[in-house]
Short mmCIF file of C-alpha atoms (C1' of nucleotides) in Angstrom, two decimals:
data_model
loop_
_atom_site.label_atom_id
_atom_site.label_comp_id
_atom_site.label_asym_id
_atom_site.label_seq_id
_atom_site.Cartn_x
_atom_site.Cartn_y
_atom_site.Cartn_z
CA MET A 1 76.44 115.12 85.26
CA VAL A 2 79.17 112.80 85.40
CA THR A 3 80.73 112.44 81.96
CA ILE A 4 82.86 109.33 81.05
CA ALA A 5 85.51 111.48 80.39
CA SER A 6 85.81 112.90 83.54
CA VAL A 7 85.81 109.29 85.22
CA ALA A 8 88.69 108.27 82.78
CA GLU A 9 90.42 111.41 83.54
CA ILE A 10 90.30 110.61 87.54
CA ALA A 11 90.97 106.65 86.82
CA SER A 12 94.03 107.87 84.84
CA LEU A 13 95.34 109.93 87.25
CA ALA A 14 95.57 107.22 89.52
CA GLY A 15 96.72 104.92 86.66
CA ASP A 16 100.26 106.17 86.45
CA PRO A 17 102.83 104.44 88.39
CA ALA A 18 104.29 107.18 89.95
CA ARG A 19 101.41 109.04 90.94
CA ALA A 20 99.65 105.96 92.28
CA SER A 21 102.77 105.58 94.52
CA MET A 22 102.36 109.03 95.91
CA LEU A 23 98.55 108.64 96.37
CA LEU A 24 98.89 105.35 98.21
CA GLU A 25 102.00 106.89 100.17
CA LEU A 26 99.50 109.65 101.24
CA MET A 27 96.59 107.12 102.23
CA ASP A 28 97.51 107.77 105.91
CA GLY A 29 96.17 111.44 105.81
CA ARG A 30 99.56 112.55 106.46
CA ALA A 31 100.78 115.75 104.65
CA LEU A 32 104.00 115.32 102.72
CA THR A 33 106.37 117.21 100.73
CA SER A 34 107.26 116.95 97.20
CA GLY A 35 110.76 115.80 98.00
CA GLU A 36 109.55 112.84 100.00
CA LEU A 37 106.90 111.73 97.77
CA ALA A 38 109.16 112.11 94.65
CA ARG A 39 111.84 109.55 96.64
CA ALA A 40 108.43 107.27 97.44
CA ALA A 41 107.40 107.32 93.54
CA ASN A 42 111.15 107.09 92.68
CA VAL A 43 111.53 109.91 90.24
CA ALA A 44 113.08 112.86 90.12
CA PRO A 45 111.93 115.96 91.84
CA GLN A 46 110.73 117.69 88.61
CA THR A 47 108.62 114.95 87.80
CA ALA A 48 107.22 114.40 91.32
CA SER A 49 106.44 118.33 90.73
CA GLY A 50 104.43 117.66 87.50
CA HIS A 51 102.41 115.00 88.91
CA LEU A 52 101.48 116.74 91.80
CA ALA A 53 100.31 119.64 90.17
CA LYS A 54 98.32 117.56 87.82
CA LEU A 55 96.38 115.80 91.20
CA ALA A 56 96.07 119.25 92.62
CA LYS A 57 94.56 120.61 89.43
CA ALA A 58 92.14 117.60 89.39
CA GLY A 59 91.28 118.10 93.08
CA LEU A 60 92.71 114.64 94.44
CA VAL A 61 95.25 116.41 96.32
CA THR A 62 95.37 119.84 98.22
CA ILE A 63 98.55 121.82 98.69
CA ARG A 64 99.73 124.02 101.28
CA ALA A 65 102.72 125.81 101.32
CA GLN A 66 104.84 126.61 104.68
CA GLY A 67 108.09 128.22 104.40
CA ARG A 68 110.03 126.46 101.57
CA HIS A 69 108.01 123.30 101.86
CA ARG A 70 104.92 122.44 100.23
CA TYR A 71 102.67 119.72 101.88
CA HIS A 72 100.30 117.75 100.11
CA ARG A 73 97.65 115.87 101.62
CA LEU A 74 94.70 113.75 100.00
CA ALA A 75 91.90 116.25 99.32
CA SER A 76 88.82 114.49 100.87
CA ALA A 77 88.31 111.25 102.69
CA ARG A 78 86.36 110.37 99.43
CA ILE A 79 89.55 110.00 97.53
CA ALA A 80 90.91 107.70 100.18
CA GLU A 81 87.73 105.54 99.57
CA MET A 82 88.25 105.44 96.22
CA LEU A 83 91.85 104.52 96.62
CA GLU A 84 90.70 101.78 98.90
CA SER A 85 88.35 100.44 96.63
CA LEU A 86 90.72 100.23 93.84
CA MET A 87 93.06 98.32 96.41
CA LYS A 88 90.46 95.97 97.04
CA VAL A 89 89.76 95.38 93.28
CA ALA A 90 93.69 94.82 92.73
CA ALA A 91 93.67 92.53 95.51
CA GLU A 92 91.45 89.91 94.28
CA SER A 93 92.54 90.77 90.42
CA ARG A 94 95.81 88.98 90.45
CA GLY A 95 95.93 85.66 92.20
CA ALA A 96 96.24 87.84 94.93
CA SER A 97 97.99 87.68 98.40
CA ALA A 98 101.50 86.95 97.57
CA LEU A 99 102.31 87.49 101.06
CA ARG A 100 105.14 89.90 102.34
CA THR A 101 107.79 90.21 104.59
CA GLY A 102 110.52 92.56 105.72
CA PRO A 103 110.21 94.45 109.02
CA ARG A 104 109.02 97.39 107.60
CA ASP A 105 105.82 95.37 106.28
CA ALA A 106 105.73 93.80 109.80
CA ASN A 107 105.34 97.15 111.53
CA LEU A 108 102.78 98.14 109.04
CA ARG A 109 100.57 95.09 109.61
CA ALA A 110 100.78 95.32 113.14
CA ALA A 111 99.15 98.74 113.38
CA ARG A 112 99.03 101.60 110.60
CA THR A 113 96.36 104.15 110.10
CA CYS A 114 93.92 103.99 107.24
CA TYR A 115 93.72 107.53 105.92
CA ASP A 116 91.82 108.55 109.14
CA HIS A 117 91.32 105.50 111.31
CA ILE A 118 93.50 102.52 112.60
CA ALA A 119 94.28 99.50 110.47
CA GLY A 120 96.21 96.61 110.73
CA ARG A 121 96.07 93.65 113.65
CA LEU A 122 95.58 96.63 116.23
CA GLY A 123 92.44 98.10 114.25
CA VAL A 124 90.82 94.44 113.46
CA ALA A 125 91.60 93.74 117.58
CA LEU A 126 89.77 96.71 118.46
CA ALA A 127 86.70 96.19 116.06
CA ASP A 128 86.74 92.46 117.19
CA SER A 129 86.61 93.81 120.96
CA LEU A 130 83.77 96.16 120.14
CA VAL A 131 81.79 93.51 118.49
CA GLU A 132 82.33 90.83 121.16
CA ARG A 133 80.92 93.41 123.76
CA GLY A 134 77.97 94.15 121.42
CA HIS A 135 78.89 97.70 121.00
CA VAL A 136 79.00 97.33 117.16
CA VAL A 137 77.28 95.04 114.69
CA LEU A 138 79.98 94.69 111.96
CA ASP A 139 79.68 92.70 108.54
CA ASP A 140 80.90 93.08 104.89
CA GLU A 141 79.09 95.98 104.05
CA SER A 142 77.48 97.51 107.03
CA ALA A 143 78.32 98.81 110.35
CA THR A 144 76.22 100.08 113.07
CA LEU A 145 76.87 101.39 116.59
CA THR A 146 74.50 99.91 119.34
CA ASN A 147 73.10 101.85 122.17
CA SER A 148 75.63 100.13 124.50
CA GLY A 149 78.40 101.31 122.32
CA ALA A 150 77.10 104.98 122.21
CA ALA A 151 77.56 104.73 126.01
CA PHE A 152 80.80 103.08 125.90
CA PHE A 153 82.05 105.79 123.63
CA ALA A 154 80.35 108.62 125.78
CA ARG A 155 82.08 107.30 128.69
CA LEU A 156 85.28 107.42 126.88
CA GLY A 157 84.59 111.39 126.60
CA LEU A 158 84.92 110.58 122.65
CA ASN A 159 82.50 112.98 120.32
CA ALA A 160 82.63 113.63 116.98
CA PRO A 161 83.83 117.57 116.39
CA ASP A 162 80.51 119.03 115.98
CA GLU A 163 77.52 117.11 116.70
CA THR A 164 77.11 114.89 113.97
CA PRO A 165 76.35 111.42 115.08
CA LEU A 166 78.82 108.94 115.22
CA THR A 167 78.15 106.67 112.32
CA CYS A 168 80.78 103.95 111.15
CA ARG A 169 81.38 102.17 108.20
CA PRO A 170 83.31 98.87 107.59
CA CYS A 171 86.62 98.94 106.01
CA LEU A 172 88.36 95.72 104.58
CA ASP A 173 91.85 95.85 104.74
CA TRP A 174 94.49 94.15 102.81
CA SER A 175 96.81 92.88 105.17
CA GLU A 176 93.85 91.47 107.64
CA ARG A 177 91.42 90.65 104.94
CA ARG A 178 88.87 91.68 107.94
CA SER A 179 86.61 94.30 108.39
CA HIS A 180 87.66 96.96 110.94
CA LEU A 181 86.21 100.27 111.97
CA ALA A 182 86.13 103.28 109.71
CA GLY A 183 83.80 106.19 109.20
CA ARG A 184 83.24 109.09 111.65
CA LEU A 185 83.33 106.45 114.54
CA GLY A 186 86.70 105.29 113.21
CA ALA A 187 88.14 108.54 112.73
CA ALA A 188 86.86 109.72 116.13
CA LEU A 189 88.63 106.83 117.88
CA CYS A 190 91.73 107.12 116.22
CA ARG A 191 92.03 110.68 116.85
CA HIS A 192 91.14 110.06 120.29
CA CYS A 193 94.04 107.48 120.67
CA LEU A 194 96.50 109.80 119.36
CA ASP A 195 95.22 112.91 121.74
CA GLN A 196 95.57 110.43 124.75
CA GLY A 197 99.04 109.47 123.53
CA TRP A 198 98.12 105.84 123.15
CA VAL A 199 99.71 105.64 120.07
CA ARG A 200 102.35 107.63 117.80
CA ARG A 201 102.63 108.22 114.46
CA SER A 202 105.73 106.69 112.85
CA ARG A 203 108.50 109.37 111.47
CA ASP A 204 108.12 108.13 107.92
CA SER A 205 105.51 105.78 107.34
CA ARG A 206 101.84 105.26 107.86
CA ALA A 207 103.05 102.63 111.18
CA LEU A 208 101.56 103.26 114.24
CA SER A 209 103.65 102.36 117.50
CA VAL A 210 101.72 101.74 120.74
CA THR A 211 103.17 103.60 123.97
CA PRO A 212 102.94 102.13 127.31
CA SER A 213 99.85 103.99 128.61
CA GLY A 214 98.35 102.92 125.41
CA MET A 215 99.11 99.18 126.04
CA ALA A 216 97.35 99.91 129.32
CA ALA A 217 94.73 101.74 128.06
CA PHE A 218 93.77 99.26 125.26
CA ASP A 219 94.03 96.07 127.97
CA LYS A 220 91.80 97.99 130.47
CA LEU A 221 89.30 99.55 127.80
CA PHE A 222 89.19 96.81 125.37
CA GLY A 223 90.96 93.74 126.55
CA VAL A 224 93.56 94.08 123.88
CA VAL A 225 96.84 92.76 124.55
CA ARG A 226 99.97 92.18 122.88
CA GLY A 227 100.40 88.89 121.26
CA THR A 228 102.76 86.98 119.30
CA ASP A 229 104.84 88.03 116.37
CA SER A 230 102.26 86.74 113.63
CA ARG A 231 99.42 88.49 115.28
CA PRO A 232 100.97 91.06 117.58
CA TRP A 233 97.47 92.17 118.86
CA ARG A 234 94.85 90.23 120.03
CA LEU A 235 91.96 90.09 122.37
CA LYS A 236 92.29 88.65 125.83
CA ALA A 237 90.74 85.31 125.83
CA MET B 1 100.52 92.11 98.88
CA VAL B 2 98.51 94.75 96.58
CA THR B 3 101.76 96.08 94.77
CA ILE B 4 101.48 99.57 93.82
CA ALA B 5 101.81 98.08 90.22
CA SER B 6 98.60 96.19 90.41
CA VAL B 7 96.77 99.17 91.38
CA ALA B 8 98.07 101.54 89.00
CA GLU B 9 97.06 98.65 86.29
CA ILE B 10 93.72 98.63 87.54
CA ALA B 11 93.43 102.31 87.66
CA SER B 12 94.45 102.68 84.09
CA LEU B 13 92.23 100.10 83.02
CA ALA B 14 89.52 102.49 83.78
CA GLY B 15 91.49 105.29 82.81
CA ASP B 16 90.67 104.91 79.02
CA PRO B 17 87.88 106.80 77.76
CA ALA B 18 86.95 103.73 75.49
CA ARG B 19 87.53 101.09 78.19
CA ALA B 20 85.31 103.85 81.13
CA SER B 21 82.56 103.74 78.56
CA MET B 22 82.07 100.32 78.45
CA LEU B 23 82.56 99.41 82.38
CA LEU B 24 79.98 102.22 83.19
CA GLU B 25 77.81 100.83 80.41
CA LEU B 26 77.57 97.58 82.40
CA MET B 27 77.28 99.17 85.68
CA ASP B 28 73.90 97.92 85.55
CA GLY B 29 74.83 94.48 85.89
CA ARG B 30 73.61 93.25 82.44
CA ALA B 31 75.58 91.07 80.07
CA LEU B 32 76.24 93.08 76.90
CA THR B 33 78.22 91.58 73.59
CA SER B 34 81.19 93.01 72.23
CA GLY B 35 79.24 94.64 69.75
CA GLU B 36 76.70 96.58 71.94
CA LEU B 37 79.81 97.58 73.86
CA ALA B 38 81.82 98.83 70.63
CA ARG B 39 78.89 101.17 69.75
CA ALA B 40 78.77 102.33 73.46
CA ALA B 41 82.41 103.42 73.62
CA ASN B 42 82.15 104.73 69.99
CA VAL B 43 85.10 102.40 68.69
CA ALA B 44 85.52 99.86 66.00
CA PRO B 45 84.62 96.22 66.78
CA GLN B 46 88.38 95.27 66.74
CA THR B 47 89.49 97.93 68.95
CA ALA B 48 86.87 97.00 71.48
CA SER B 49 87.36 93.41 71.49
CA GLY B 50 90.97 94.21 72.44
CA HIS B 51 89.80 96.23 75.01
CA LEU B 52 87.38 93.92 76.50
CA ALA B 53 90.34 91.13 76.52
CA LYS B 54 92.18 93.35 78.75
CA LEU B 55 89.52 94.09 81.00
CA ALA B 56 88.60 90.13 81.10
CA LYS B 57 92.50 89.46 81.43
CA ALA B 58 92.63 91.54 84.73
CA GLY B 59 89.25 90.20 86.08
CA LEU B 60 87.09 93.20 85.82
CA VAL B 61 84.82 91.52 83.40
CA THR B 62 83.82 88.28 82.90
CA ILE B 63 82.97 86.59 79.43
CA ARG B 64 80.34 84.13 78.72
CA ALA B 65 80.26 83.10 74.93
CA GLN B 66 77.13 81.70 73.80
CA GLY B 67 76.46 80.93 70.08
CA ARG B 68 78.14 83.51 68.45
CA HIS B 69 77.96 86.13 70.74
CA ARG B 70 80.20 87.03 73.81
CA TYR B 71 78.71 88.27 76.71
CA HIS B 72 80.38 90.76 79.00
CA ARG B 73 79.45 91.56 82.70
CA LEU B 74 81.52 93.19 85.46
CA ALA B 75 83.22 90.42 87.16
CA SER B 76 81.81 91.34 90.80
CA ALA B 77 79.84 93.89 92.56
CA ARG B 78 83.39 95.00 93.99
CA ILE B 79 83.99 96.48 90.58
CA ALA B 80 80.82 98.15 90.51
CA GLU B 81 81.57 99.97 93.75
CA MET B 82 85.09 100.57 92.81
CA LEU B 83 83.36 102.18 89.60
CA GLU B 84 80.95 103.80 91.68
CA SER B 85 83.60 105.65 93.90
CA LEU B 86 85.17 106.52 90.67
CA MET B 87 82.13 108.57 89.70
CA LYS B 88 81.84 110.50 93.16
CA VAL B 89 85.28 111.71 93.18
CA ALA B 90 84.64 112.64 89.26
CA ALA B 91 81.37 114.31 90.32
CA GLU B 92 82.75 116.18 92.97
CA SER B 93 86.28 117.10 91.17
CA ARG B 94 85.28 119.27 88.51
CA GLY B 95 82.85 122.00 89.21
CA ALA B 96 80.30 119.23 88.97
CA SER B 97 77.17 118.91 88.10
CA ALA B 98 76.52 120.40 84.64
CA LEU B 99 73.11 119.47 84.74
CA ARG B 100 71.89 117.37 81.73
CA THR B 101 68.98 116.84 79.41
CA GLY B 102 67.45 114.62 77.00
CA PRO B 103 64.73 112.24 76.91
CA ARG B 104 67.04 109.10 77.17
CA ASP B 105 68.65 110.87 80.47
CA ALA B 106 65.05 111.78 81.87
CA ASN B 107 64.09 108.17 81.82
CA LEU B 108 67.45 107.30 83.67
CA ARG B 109 66.97 109.72 86.05
CA ALA B 110 63.76 108.50 86.83
CA ALA B 111 64.28 104.99 87.72
CA ARG B 112 67.15 102.91 86.72
CA THR B 113 69.49 99.97 88.00
CA CYS B 114 72.85 100.69 89.69
CA TYR B 115 74.80 97.54 89.34
CA ASP B 116 72.12 95.21 91.28
CA HIS B 117 69.57 97.94 93.05
CA ILE B 118 67.53 100.60 92.14
CA ALA B 119 68.54 104.08 91.98
CA GLY B 120 67.25 107.29 90.66
CA ARG B 121 64.17 109.25 91.49
CA LEU B 122 62.20 105.82 92.40
CA GLY B 123 65.51 104.57 94.22
CA VAL B 124 65.45 107.98 96.23
CA ALA B 125 61.85 107.41 96.88
CA LEU B 126 61.81 104.12 97.93
CA ALA B 127 64.70 104.94 100.40
CA ASP B 128 62.93 107.97 101.76
CA SER B 129 59.97 105.76 102.16
CA LEU B 130 61.50 103.30 104.22
CA VAL B 131 63.70 106.15 106.25
CA GLU B 132 60.16 107.90 107.22
CA ARG B 133 58.53 104.81 108.36
CA GLY B 134 61.34 103.85 110.57
CA HIS B 135 62.36 100.69 109.10
CA VAL B 136 65.84 102.08 108.04
CA VAL B 137 68.27 104.52 109.38
CA LEU B 138 70.29 106.18 106.87
CA ASP B 139 72.87 108.58 106.36
CA ASP B 140 76.05 109.39 103.83
CA GLU B 141 78.02 106.91 105.07
CA SER B 142 75.78 104.01 106.99
CA ALA B 143 72.49 102.22 106.64
CA THR B 144 70.86 100.23 109.13
CA LEU B 145 67.81 97.92 109.10
CA THR B 146 65.43 98.58 112.11
CA ASN B 147 63.45 95.72 113.87
CA SER B 148 60.47 97.12 112.37
CA GLY B 149 62.16 97.19 108.74
CA ALA B 150 63.14 93.57 109.24
CA ALA B 151 59.45 92.62 110.03
CA PHE B 152 58.15 94.81 106.83
CA PHE B 153 60.67 92.89 104.66
CA ALA B 154 59.70 89.36 105.92
CA ARG B 155 56.11 90.64 105.51
CA LEU B 156 56.86 91.21 102.10
CA GLY B 157 58.26 87.62 101.74
CA LEU B 158 61.58 89.40 100.59
CA ASN B 159 64.55 87.31 101.78
CA ALA B 160 68.28 86.76 101.04
CA PRO B 161 68.74 83.64 98.55
CA ASP B 162 70.79 82.24 101.49
CA GLU B 163 70.11 83.12 105.12
CA THR B 164 72.92 85.64 105.01
CA PRO B 165 71.58 88.57 107.27
CA LEU B 166 69.61 91.29 105.01
CA THR B 167 72.26 94.28 105.66
CA CYS B 168 72.61 97.27 103.86
CA ARG B 169 74.73 100.26 102.83
CA PRO B 170 74.08 103.90 101.36
CA CYS B 171 74.97 104.31 97.74
CA LEU B 172 75.12 108.15 96.91
CA ASP B 173 73.97 108.71 93.22
CA TRP B 174 75.09 110.60 90.56
CA SER B 175 71.71 112.14 89.32
CA GLU B 176 70.02 112.68 92.52
CA ARG B 177 73.04 113.48 94.89
CA ARG B 178 71.22 111.66 97.66
CA SER B 179 71.86 108.42 99.20
CA HIS B 180 69.63 105.24 98.40
CA LEU B 181 69.66 101.78 99.55
CA ALA B 182 72.41 99.56 98.15
CA GLY B 183 74.07 96.27 99.83
CA ARG B 184 72.27 93.08 99.97
CA LEU B 185 68.85 94.83 100.96
CA GLY B 186 68.93 96.88 98.09
CA ALA B 187 69.89 94.01 95.56
CA ALA B 188 67.31 91.77 97.18
CA LEU B 189 64.41 94.72 96.96
CA CYS B 190 65.47 95.21 93.10
CA ARG B 191 65.19 91.47 92.54
CA HIS B 192 61.60 91.28 94.00
CA CYS B 193 60.22 94.13 92.12
CA LEU B 194 61.56 92.49 88.98
CA ASP B 195 60.15 89.07 90.04
CA GLN B 196 56.82 90.70 90.86
CA GLY B 197 56.62 92.34 87.72
CA TRP B 198 56.80 95.73 89.42
CA VAL B 199 59.37 97.17 87.33
CA ARG B 200 60.84 95.93 83.78
CA ARG B 201 64.36 96.44 82.38
CA SER B 202 64.23 98.58 79.44
CA ARG B 203 65.54 96.94 76.41
CA ASP B 204 68.81 99.08 75.57
CA SER B 205 69.64 100.94 78.53
CA ARG B 206 69.75 100.98 82.50
CA ALA B 207 66.38 102.61 82.62
CA LEU B 208 63.75 101.01 84.36
CA SER B 209 59.85 101.11 83.51
CA VAL B 210 57.18 101.04 86.37
CA THR B 211 54.37 98.50 85.24
CA PRO B 212 50.81 99.26 86.06
CA SER B 213 51.02 96.64 89.32
CA GLY B 214 53.96 98.12 90.03
CA MET B 215 52.12 101.57 90.26
CA ALA B 216 49.69 99.96 92.68
CA ALA B 217 52.30 97.95 94.60
CA PHE B 218 54.55 101.07 95.42
CA ASP B 219 51.65 103.43 96.25
CA LYS B 220 50.20 100.66 98.65
CA LEU B 221 53.41 99.62 100.23
CA PHE B 222 55.66 102.44 100.08
CA GLY B 223 53.45 105.30 99.08
CA VAL B 224 55.37 106.29 96.48
CA VAL B 225 53.06 107.52 93.54
CA ARG B 226 54.04 109.36 90.29
CA GLY B 227 54.91 113.05 90.49
CA THR B 228 56.09 115.94 87.99
CA ASP B 229 58.37 115.63 85.44
CA SER B 230 61.35 117.16 87.30
CA ARG B 231 60.45 114.68 90.34
CA PRO B 232 58.69 111.50 88.55
CA TRP B 233 58.51 109.63 91.66
CA ARG B 234 57.66 110.96 95.02
CA LEU B 235 56.29 110.10 98.59
CA LYS B 236 52.59 110.62 98.98
CA ALA B 237 52.11 113.55 101.54
"C1'" DG C 1 77.80 74.29 51.15
"C1'" DC C 2 77.61 79.68 50.99
"C1'" DG C 3 76.64 83.84 52.25
"C1'" DA C 4 75.82 86.80 56.10
"C1'" DT C 5 76.96 88.41 60.81
"C1'" DA C 6 79.60 88.71 65.07
"C1'" DG C 7 83.95 88.54 66.57
"C1'" DT C 8 89.04 87.96 67.11
"C1'" DT C 9 94.35 88.60 65.51
"C1'" DC C 10 97.73 91.06 63.09
"C1'" DG C 11 100.58 94.81 61.35
"C1'" DG C 12 101.56 99.58 61.01
"C1'" DC C 13 100.50 104.30 61.93
"C1'" DG C 14 100.18 108.20 65.12
"C1'" DG C 15 100.16 110.72 69.25
"C1'" DC C 16 100.13 111.02 73.97
"C1'" DG C 17 102.82 111.41 77.93
"C1'" DG C 18 106.16 110.36 81.14
"C1'" DC C 19 110.95 110.83 81.81
"C1'" DC C 20 114.89 113.47 82.70
"C1'" DG C 21 118.94 117.49 81.67
"C1'" DT C 22 119.24 121.86 81.97
"C1'" DA C 23 118.24 126.21 84.07
"C1'" DA C 24 115.63 129.71 86.48
"C1'" DC C 25 113.21 131.02 90.38
"C1'" DG C 26 111.76 131.18 95.59
"C1'" DT C 27 112.59 130.69 100.56
"C1'" DT C 28 115.51 129.48 104.33
"C1'" DC C 29 119.50 129.33 107.02
"C1'" DC C 30 124.03 131.05 108.47
"C1'" DG D 1 124.69 138.40 101.14
"C1'" DG D 2 125.57 134.00 99.47
"C1'" DA D 3 125.26 129.00 99.75
"C1'" DA D 4 122.04 125.25 99.98
"C1'" DC D 5 117.68 123.47 99.68
"C1'" DG D 6 113.42 122.91 97.22
"C1'" DT D 7 110.48 123.75 93.65
"C1'" DT D 8 108.62 125.23 88.61
"C1'" DA D 9 109.52 125.90 83.65
"C1'" DC D 10 111.15 124.36 79.06
"C1'" DG D 11 112.72 121.23 75.43
"C1'" DG D 12 113.80 116.83 73.34
"C1'" DC D 13 113.71 112.01 73.64
"C1'" DC D 14 111.53 107.46 73.92
"C1'" DG D 15 108.34 104.14 74.52
"C1'" DC D 16 103.98 102.48 75.16
"C1'" DC D 17 99.13 102.14 73.73
"C1'" DG D 18 95.10 103.34 71.22
"C1'" DC D 19 93.33 103.06 66.58
"C1'" DC D 20 91.57 101.52 62.40
"C1'" DG D 21 92.42 98.42 57.83
"C1'" DA D 22 92.57 93.83 56.48
"C1'" DA D 23 92.73 89.14 57.02
"C1'" DC D 24 91.40 85.11 59.44
"C1'" DT D 25 87.50 81.90 62.29
"C1'" DA D 26 83.34 80.67 64.06
"C1'" DT D 27 78.13 80.46 64.24
"C1'" DC D 28 73.88 80.75 62.16
"C1'" DG D 29 69.91 80.74 58.75
"C1'" DC D 30 68.66 79.03 54.32
#
DNA sequence: GCGATAGTTCGGCGGCGGCCGTAACGTTCC
DNA sequence: GGAACGTTACGGCCGCCGCCGAACTATCGC
């Protein structure tokens, strides 16, 4: 059974500011070293190391040693979903919003990864495109791929690694407050975009940058083009 | 924005065993008094009062005063979803399972509410029935009502309170480790069962008991009948 | 009114746990 | 081999927070 103690233990692991920083930093699915995470959490390396050991012991993160580095990543998509739902509650708990600024945030808002799929303006614009074309039915709590959508993605040559069906789910995002596409379909689409070189991961953050070939592809396939500073990606009218 | 501190704060609220007990006790959507919650958490009333004040201040629970009682309930379905995802992670974190016994647990496993929908064996059996008849497509991460399903529920006279579409989502449950039906459809179905007197809430727990008229209705409409002790509800072959 | 019950507030105790200094250990690079 | 970097281990400090005893407030029933 799921004991109360075990639930409390998981929650309290995420309940420490330093550990929460690290977990959120890992939310994009990258593998980061202890040093990077220590800097992100603003604590000494030894402290970070201790935290990471606890997180690993509880199964929240996995560690892969490589050379003199140890790479840490979230152990599963479920962990990311849990953090996501904590963020949702945190967002509506306080007076919320308190909109933010700064160039780094602007890049994040434009396009970023959310564990394994694309979020931010770009993620929302892509989802809007799929909805408008009838490929996906989307609302706050459910998302469904239509027949035309299945055909569309098959034409794209985008398949699940194994033969599991490409289901999807909505993901309500903090920056856009709109649902975008997550689940296996969202992950496959994100992977495809990276594989094709349409987007590139930024070096030290969750932000994604769109390459020239990506701009062409997004325009041609999704009707998604560059917009204004406040809406960096939008659906062509 | 969602600050790291606010995420950590929410998580640490759920990270204390006493508060976690109370929150999980409220998972079925009932409104409980401070005293009941104090007993559930095994702490003195003053302690519970302090915890509940914190939970209320953070917006996790709402308090309604009525006479000399103060009724507490989860503030929203989002809070319940957050707790649900914490339970999922807790379940797979430890060696998991550690199956459980006791008559109280047996009742809970048979049928209970999970915030606003039906869970336990009964919930899974109902979901199985809907899937088998092609009314719903269900997997781990997505759930969709089919046309025949929409017609079926319309015949049942089961509608959303307002005219929002009856979408649904899967809910992976700790006792059955199977997906069952949540979301607006799950909530509407649960409400319908209660309204029709097919099930009744137990007095002091999340358990549901099925009435004689409920047995007839579940058999006729869903092909769900009483089974063995270990599988109290099952689909008629 | 008065006692009984439900609930909150206050104060002080006690312990857990996060933090860093120091130091040892392991790996990598030159 | 030795220096540099990164991670791990230990010890002690400090602060936060959960806990309960006791006192205070509010509501109900007679």
